[in-house]
Amino acid sequence: MVTIYYIVSSITFLQFYIPLVIEATRLGYKNTFIVRLNYKMYANPLSRTNIAILNSYVQKYNIRQIRYDEVDIKNIKGVVFTVDGDIYGPPREILLIGNLLFPLNPDNTLKISMTEHMNFMSSYHAYIDKVDYCIFSNKHFLQQFESHNDTVEISDDYTLTRDKSFNNHKNLFLGNTKFDNIPTEKEIFTRFKLNPTKKYCLFLFPKERTHFSSEHILNIYAHLKRIGFTIIVKSRPKDKSINLNLRGDVFVNGEFYPNDSVSLMKISQLCIISSSSANEETVFSKIPCCDLISDLRKYERNQYLLDDRIYTRIEINEWKNISFKKFISVIKKLERKNSNYFDVIKEKYLFTHKNTSVKIFEFIKQNHNDFLQLEN
């Protein structure tokens, strides 16, 4: 039986891989995770905490699991999926040690890289020559990087310059698998033990920074409560633990399959983010979004989605001590959840198909079916 391979260098990749596993299984293929170390412990799939999580998915979806030191990577044959070229972070030397994409035999493997949030930006030019394709959700996602006039500081150790183009024939715009197989509303209410009669606001907690305080966050919470929202606070495992008084009415800390943020957006009426690329997720989920700017760098994520009817930004000096009157005026200008206007934006800037994993395997079958015949 033909095997589909997945390079697992972060536990967070499960949200992208499991939908592919489900589709591959439906098509009659076997699935094998090749798991390697990650020096960032929160993401390391072989850490004591994460290996238990990984094993639960492996058992549930009948996936074969191989450690990086138990396989001759050069002899792999067939389709191999990776995320961001198996480079977790900017391509510093320490992050390239143990990379499993580079040793693959290009004659025997079809190498497909997907993208995790905005992480690809600093690693793309280090891996694009090593893959056959790189999958993005839509063409506008990349076009925003082609319009910069000078240099843009992306992270503390990476600057996007005019010579770093993302225009490449290897780029495919097929969608994003993290949006596949989102549970029903009933399943989501049950999973998170939520009351379906309440009105929820999903608050994606910001990365800790020095130019705003907990009092500023609590002020936003007070306004949301006054409007009648029950606040769901979602944080990420890699971020610092937040104080109990900042955890809202419901606190969620997870980032695996199915995607928690997208699931919670499905049953919420409003989403608050903070200098995050999650506005793509809000468009997909057709939920109004308010972005409390907290990142003071010039670079702004997903600028092409800025539309005061569905996604609006409030600069940091405005939102830190924003009055209820001003806050409610911003919220009232936004479209209601699932309005028809979201369909227009979603079709223009995202995608309308139901399952990206299906699209990916259809593309492989139509263009590289020989790689779906190789057996190890």
Coordinates of C-alpha atoms in Angstrom, one line a residue:
M1 CA 0.0 0.0 0.0
V2 CA 1.2 3.5 -0.9
T3 CA 2.4 5.7 2.1
I4 CA 2.0 9.4 2.5
Y5 CA 4.7 11.0 4.7
Y6 CA 4.5 14.0 7.1
I7 CA 7.6 15.6 8.7
V8 CA 6.5 16.5 12.3
S9 CA 8.9 18.9 13.9
S10 CA 6.2 20.8 15.9
I11 CA 3.2 19.6 17.8
T12 CA 1.3 22.5 16.3
F13 CA 1.5 20.9 12.8
L14 CA -1.3 18.5 13.8
Q15 CA -3.9 21.0 12.8
F16 CA -2.6 20.9 9.2
Y17 CA -1.7 17.3 8.9
I18 CA -4.7 15.4 10.4
P19 CA -7.1 16.7 7.7
L20 CA -4.6 15.4 5.1
V21 CA -4.4 12.1 7.0
I22 CA -8.2 11.8 7.0
E23 CA -8.4 12.4 3.2
A24 CA -5.4 10.1 2.5
T25 CA -7.0 7.3 4.5
R26 CA -10.3 7.8 2.6
L27 CA -8.3 7.4 -0.7
G28 CA -6.8 4.1 0.5
Y29 CA -3.3 5.3 1.4
K30 CA -1.3 4.7 4.6
N31 CA 0.1 7.6 6.7
T32 CA 3.4 7.9 8.4
F33 CA 4.6 10.6 10.7
I34 CA 8.4 11.1 10.8
V35 CA 8.9 12.9 14.1
R36 CA 12.0 14.9 15.0
L37 CA 13.3 17.0 17.8
N38 CA 12.6 20.7 18.1
Y39 CA 14.8 22.8 20.4
K40 CA 11.8 25.0 21.3
M41 CA 10.3 22.8 24.0
Y42 CA 6.7 24.2 23.8
A43 CA 6.7 22.9 20.2
N44 CA 8.9 19.8 20.5
P45 CA 6.7 16.8 19.6
L46 CA 9.1 14.5 21.5
S47 CA 8.8 16.3 24.8
R48 CA 7.2 14.4 27.6
T49 CA 3.9 16.4 27.4
N50 CA 3.7 16.6 23.6
I51 CA 4.6 13.0 22.9
A52 CA 1.5 11.9 24.9
I53 CA -0.6 14.3 22.8
L54 CA 0.9 13.1 19.6
N55 CA 0.4 9.4 20.5
S56 CA -3.3 10.0 21.1
Y57 CA -3.7 11.3 17.5
V58 CA -1.5 8.6 16.1
Q59 CA -3.7 5.9 17.7
K60 CA -7.0 7.6 16.8
Y61 CA -6.2 8.0 13.1
N62 CA -4.1 4.8 12.7
I63 CA -0.9 6.6 11.8
R64 CA 2.5 4.9 11.7
Q65 CA 5.0 6.9 13.7
I66 CA 8.8 6.9 13.1
R67 CA 11.5 8.8 15.0
Y68 CA 13.9 10.8 12.9
D69 CA 16.8 8.6 14.1
E70 CA 15.0 5.4 13.1
V71 CA 14.6 6.1 9.4
D72 CA 17.0 6.6 6.4
I73 CA 15.4 9.8 5.1
K74 CA 17.3 9.5 1.8
N75 CA 15.4 6.3 0.9
I76 CA 11.9 7.7 1.3
K77 CA 9.7 7.4 -1.8
G78 CA 6.5 9.2 -2.5
V79 CA 4.7 12.3 -1.3
V80 CA 6.2 14.1 1.6
F81 CA 4.4 17.0 3.4
T82 CA 6.2 19.5 5.6
V83 CA 5.4 22.9 7.1
D84 CA 7.5 25.9 6.4
G85 CA 10.2 23.8 4.9
D86 CA 10.8 22.0 8.2
I87 CA 12.4 25.2 9.5
Y88 CA 10.8 26.3 12.7
G89 CA 11.6 30.0 12.9
P90 CA 14.2 32.1 11.1
P91 CA 16.8 30.0 9.3
R92 CA 19.6 30.3 11.9
E93 CA 22.1 27.5 12.0
I94 CA 20.7 25.9 15.1
L95 CA 17.3 25.6 13.5
L96 CA 18.7 24.0 10.4
I97 CA 20.3 21.2 12.4
G98 CA 18.2 18.0 11.9
N99 CA 16.2 19.4 9.0
L100 CA 14.6 16.5 7.3
L101 CA 13.5 18.2 4.1
F102 CA 16.9 18.9 2.7
P103 CA 18.2 15.3 2.7
L104 CA 15.2 13.9 0.8
N105 CA 16.0 12.4 -2.6
P106 CA 14.4 14.9 -5.2
D107 CA 14.0 12.1 -7.8
N108 CA 11.9 9.8 -5.5
T109 CA 9.9 12.4 -3.6
L110 CA 7.2 15.0 -4.2
K111 CA 7.9 17.6 -1.5
I112 CA 5.0 19.9 -0.6
S113 CA 5.4 22.6 2.1
M114 CA 2.4 24.3 3.8
T115 CA 2.5 27.4 5.9
E116 CA 1.8 28.0 9.5
H117 CA 0.5 31.5 10.1
M118 CA 3.2 34.1 9.0
N119 CA 6.1 32.0 10.0
F120 CA 7.1 31.2 6.4
M121 CA 8.3 34.7 5.8
S122 CA 11.7 34.3 7.4
S123 CA 12.3 30.8 6.1
Y124 CA 10.7 30.8 2.6
H125 CA 13.9 31.7 0.8
A126 CA 15.9 29.1 2.6
Y127 CA 13.6 26.2 1.6
I128 CA 11.8 27.1 -1.7
D129 CA 14.5 25.6 -3.8
K130 CA 14.2 22.3 -1.9
V131 CA 10.5 21.8 -2.4
D132 CA 8.3 21.1 -5.4
Y133 CA 5.4 23.2 -4.2
C134 CA 4.5 25.6 -1.4
I135 CA 0.8 25.9 -0.6
F136 CA -0.9 29.2 0.5
S137 CA -4.5 30.0 1.2
N138 CA -4.8 32.7 -1.5
K139 CA -2.8 34.8 -3.9
H140 CA -3.5 38.1 -2.0
F141 CA -1.7 36.6 1.1
L142 CA 1.6 36.9 -0.9
Q143 CA 0.9 40.0 -2.9
Q144 CA 1.0 42.1 0.3
F145 CA 4.7 41.4 0.5
E146 CA 5.4 42.5 -3.0
S147 CA 4.2 46.0 -2.4
H148 CA 6.7 47.2 0.2
N149 CA 8.8 50.1 -0.8
D150 CA 11.9 49.7 1.2
T151 CA 12.6 47.3 4.2
V152 CA 10.1 45.9 6.7
E153 CA 11.1 44.5 10.1
I154 CA 9.3 41.2 10.4
S155 CA 10.9 40.0 13.5
D156 CA 13.9 40.8 15.8
D157 CA 16.3 38.9 13.5
Y158 CA 14.6 39.1 10.1
T159 CA 14.0 42.1 7.8
L160 CA 12.1 41.8 4.5
T161 CA 13.9 43.7 1.8
R162 CA 12.9 44.5 -1.7
D163 CA 15.1 41.8 -3.2
K164 CA 13.3 39.1 -1.2
S165 CA 10.4 38.3 -3.6
F166 CA 7.8 35.6 -2.9
N167 CA 6.8 35.5 -6.5
N168 CA 7.6 31.9 -7.5
H169 CA 6.0 29.3 -9.9
K170 CA 6.1 26.8 -7.1
N171 CA 3.5 28.6 -5.1
L172 CA 0.0 27.0 -5.2
F173 CA -3.1 28.7 -3.9
L174 CA -5.2 25.8 -2.8
G175 CA -6.5 26.9 0.6
N176 CA -5.5 25.9 4.1
T177 CA -6.1 22.5 5.7
K178 CA -6.6 23.9 9.2
F179 CA -10.1 25.0 8.0
D180 CA -11.1 21.4 7.1
N181 CA -13.5 19.3 9.2
I182 CA -14.5 22.0 11.7
P183 CA -16.9 20.4 14.2
T184 CA -20.6 21.3 14.2
E185 CA -21.9 24.0 16.6
K186 CA -23.4 21.4 18.9
E187 CA -20.1 19.5 19.0
I188 CA -18.2 22.7 19.9
F189 CA -20.6 23.7 22.6
T190 CA -20.2 20.2 24.1
R191 CA -16.4 20.1 23.7
F192 CA -15.9 23.4 25.5
K193 CA -18.8 23.0 27.9
L194 CA -20.5 26.2 26.7
N195 CA -24.1 27.4 27.1
P196 CA -25.6 27.8 23.6
T197 CA -28.0 30.4 24.8
K198 CA -25.2 32.9 25.7
K199 CA -23.6 35.5 23.4
Y200 CA -19.9 34.9 23.1
C201 CA -16.9 37.1 22.2
L202 CA -13.7 35.3 21.4
F203 CA -10.7 37.2 22.7
L204 CA -7.4 36.0 21.3
F205 CA -5.0 37.1 24.1
P206 CA -2.1 39.3 22.9
K207 CA 1.5 38.4 23.2
E208 CA 3.0 40.1 26.3
R209 CA 4.4 43.5 25.6
T210 CA 5.6 46.4 27.7
H211 CA 3.5 49.2 26.2
F212 CA 0.1 48.0 27.6
S213 CA -1.0 46.6 31.0
S214 CA -3.6 44.3 32.4
E215 CA -5.7 47.3 33.3
H216 CA -6.0 48.2 29.7
I217 CA -7.2 44.6 28.9
L218 CA -9.6 44.6 31.8
N219 CA -11.1 47.9 30.4
I220 CA -11.9 46.1 27.2
Y221 CA -13.4 43.2 29.1
A222 CA -15.6 45.6 31.0
H223 CA -17.0 47.1 27.8
L224 CA -17.7 43.6 26.3
K225 CA -19.5 42.6 29.5
R226 CA -21.6 45.7 29.4
I227 CA -22.6 44.9 25.8
G228 CA -23.7 41.5 27.1
F229 CA -20.9 39.2 25.9
T230 CA -19.6 36.1 27.7
I231 CA -15.8 36.3 27.1
I232 CA -13.9 33.3 25.9
V233 CA -10.1 34.0 26.3
K234 CA -7.9 31.9 24.1
S235 CA -4.1 31.8 24.6
R236 CA -1.4 29.7 23.1
P237 CA 0.8 27.1 24.8
K238 CA 4.0 28.9 23.8
D239 CA 2.9 32.2 25.5
K240 CA 3.5 33.1 29.1
S241 CA 0.8 32.1 31.6
I242 CA -1.7 34.9 32.1
N243 CA -3.2 36.0 35.4
L244 CA -6.5 34.5 36.6
N245 CA -8.3 37.8 36.4
L246 CA -7.4 38.1 32.7
R247 CA -8.9 34.7 31.7
G248 CA -12.4 36.0 31.1
D249 CA -15.5 33.8 31.6
V250 CA -14.0 30.8 29.7
F251 CA -10.3 30.1 29.3
V252 CA -8.9 28.0 26.5
N253 CA -5.2 27.2 26.0
G254 CA -4.6 24.8 23.1
E255 CA -3.5 24.8 19.5
F256 CA -4.1 21.4 18.0
Y257 CA -6.6 19.6 15.8
P258 CA -9.3 20.6 15.3
N259 CA -8.2 24.2 15.4
D260 CA -9.5 25.7 18.6
S261 CA -9.6 29.3 17.4
V262 CA -11.6 28.5 14.2
S263 CA -13.9 26.2 16.2
L264 CA -14.7 29.0 18.8
M265 CA -15.2 31.6 16.0
K266 CA -18.0 29.4 14.7
I267 CA -20.0 29.8 17.8
S268 CA -19.0 33.3 18.8
Q269 CA -20.6 36.6 17.6
L270 CA -17.5 38.8 17.8
C271 CA -13.7 38.2 17.8
I272 CA -11.0 40.5 19.3
I273 CA -7.5 40.0 18.2
S274 CA -4.2 41.9 18.8
S275 CA -1.7 42.4 15.9
S276 CA -2.4 38.9 14.8
S277 CA -2.8 37.2 11.4
A278 CA -6.0 35.6 12.7
N279 CA -8.1 38.0 10.7
E280 CA -7.8 35.5 7.9
E281 CA -9.5 33.0 10.2
T282 CA -12.2 35.5 11.1
V283 CA -13.1 36.0 7.4
F284 CA -13.3 32.3 6.9
S285 CA -15.5 32.0 9.9
K286 CA -17.6 35.0 8.8
I287 CA -17.3 36.7 12.2
P288 CA -16.7 40.5 12.8
C289 CA -13.2 41.3 14.1
C290 CA -11.7 44.1 16.1
D291 CA -7.9 44.3 16.1
L292 CA -6.3 46.0 19.1
I293 CA -2.9 47.0 17.8
S294 CA -0.1 46.0 20.2
D295 CA 2.8 45.4 17.8
L296 CA 4.5 48.8 17.2
R297 CA 6.5 47.6 14.2
K298 CA 5.5 49.2 10.9
Y299 CA 4.7 45.8 9.4
E300 CA 0.9 45.0 9.6
R301 CA -0.4 41.6 9.0
N302 CA -3.0 40.9 6.2
Q303 CA -3.4 44.5 5.4
Y304 CA -5.5 43.5 2.3
L305 CA -8.3 42.3 4.6
L306 CA -8.7 45.7 6.2
D307 CA -12.4 46.6 5.8
D308 CA -14.2 48.5 8.5
R309 CA -17.4 46.5 7.8
I310 CA -15.8 43.2 8.9
Y311 CA -12.3 43.9 10.3
T312 CA -11.3 47.1 12.0
R313 CA -8.1 48.2 13.8
I314 CA -7.8 50.4 16.8
E315 CA -4.4 51.9 17.4
I316 CA -2.8 51.3 20.8
N317 CA -3.0 54.8 22.1
E318 CA -6.8 54.7 21.3
W319 CA -7.7 51.4 22.8
K320 CA -5.7 51.4 26.0
N321 CA -8.1 53.7 27.8
I322 CA -11.0 53.7 25.3
S323 CA -14.3 54.8 26.6
F324 CA -17.4 52.6 26.3
K325 CA -19.0 55.2 24.0
K326 CA -16.1 55.0 21.6
F327 CA -15.8 51.2 21.8
I328 CA -19.5 50.5 21.2
S329 CA -19.4 52.9 18.2
V330 CA -16.7 50.8 16.6
I331 CA -18.4 47.6 17.3
K332 CA -21.8 48.8 15.9
K333 CA -20.2 49.6 12.6
L334 CA -19.2 46.0 12.0
E335 CA -21.3 43.6 10.0
R336 CA -23.2 40.9 12.0
K337 CA -21.9 37.4 12.2
N338 CA -22.6 35.4 8.9
S339 CA -23.9 38.4 7.0
N340 CA -23.9 38.1 3.2
Y341 CA -21.1 40.7 3.0
F342 CA -18.7 38.1 4.4
D343 CA -19.4 35.8 1.4
V344 CA -18.3 38.6 -1.0
I345 CA -15.0 39.1 0.9
K346 CA -14.4 35.4 1.4
E347 CA -14.8 34.7 -2.3
K348 CA -12.6 37.6 -3.3
Y349 CA -9.7 37.2 -0.8
L350 CA -9.8 33.6 0.5
F351 CA -11.5 30.6 -1.0
T352 CA -14.9 29.0 -1.2
H353 CA -14.3 25.3 -1.4
K354 CA -15.2 23.1 1.5
N355 CA -12.1 21.0 2.0
T356 CA -8.5 21.9 1.1
S357 CA -7.2 18.4 1.7
V358 CA -9.4 17.1 -1.1
K359 CA -8.1 19.9 -3.4
I360 CA -4.5 19.0 -2.6
F361 CA -4.8 15.3 -3.4
E362 CA -6.8 16.1 -6.5
F363 CA -3.9 18.3 -7.7
I364 CA -1.3 15.6 -6.9
K365 CA -3.4 13.0 -8.8
Q366 CA -3.9 15.2 -11.8
N367 CA -0.2 16.4 -12.1
H368 CA 2.0 13.9 -10.3
N369 CA 0.0 10.6 -10.0
D370 CA 3.2 8.6 -10.4
F371 CA 4.2 9.6 -6.9
L372 CA 1.0 8.1 -5.6
Q373 CA 2.1 4.7 -7.0
L374 CA 5.5 4.5 -5.2
E375 CA 5.7 2.0 -2.4
N376 CA 8.6 1.7 0.1

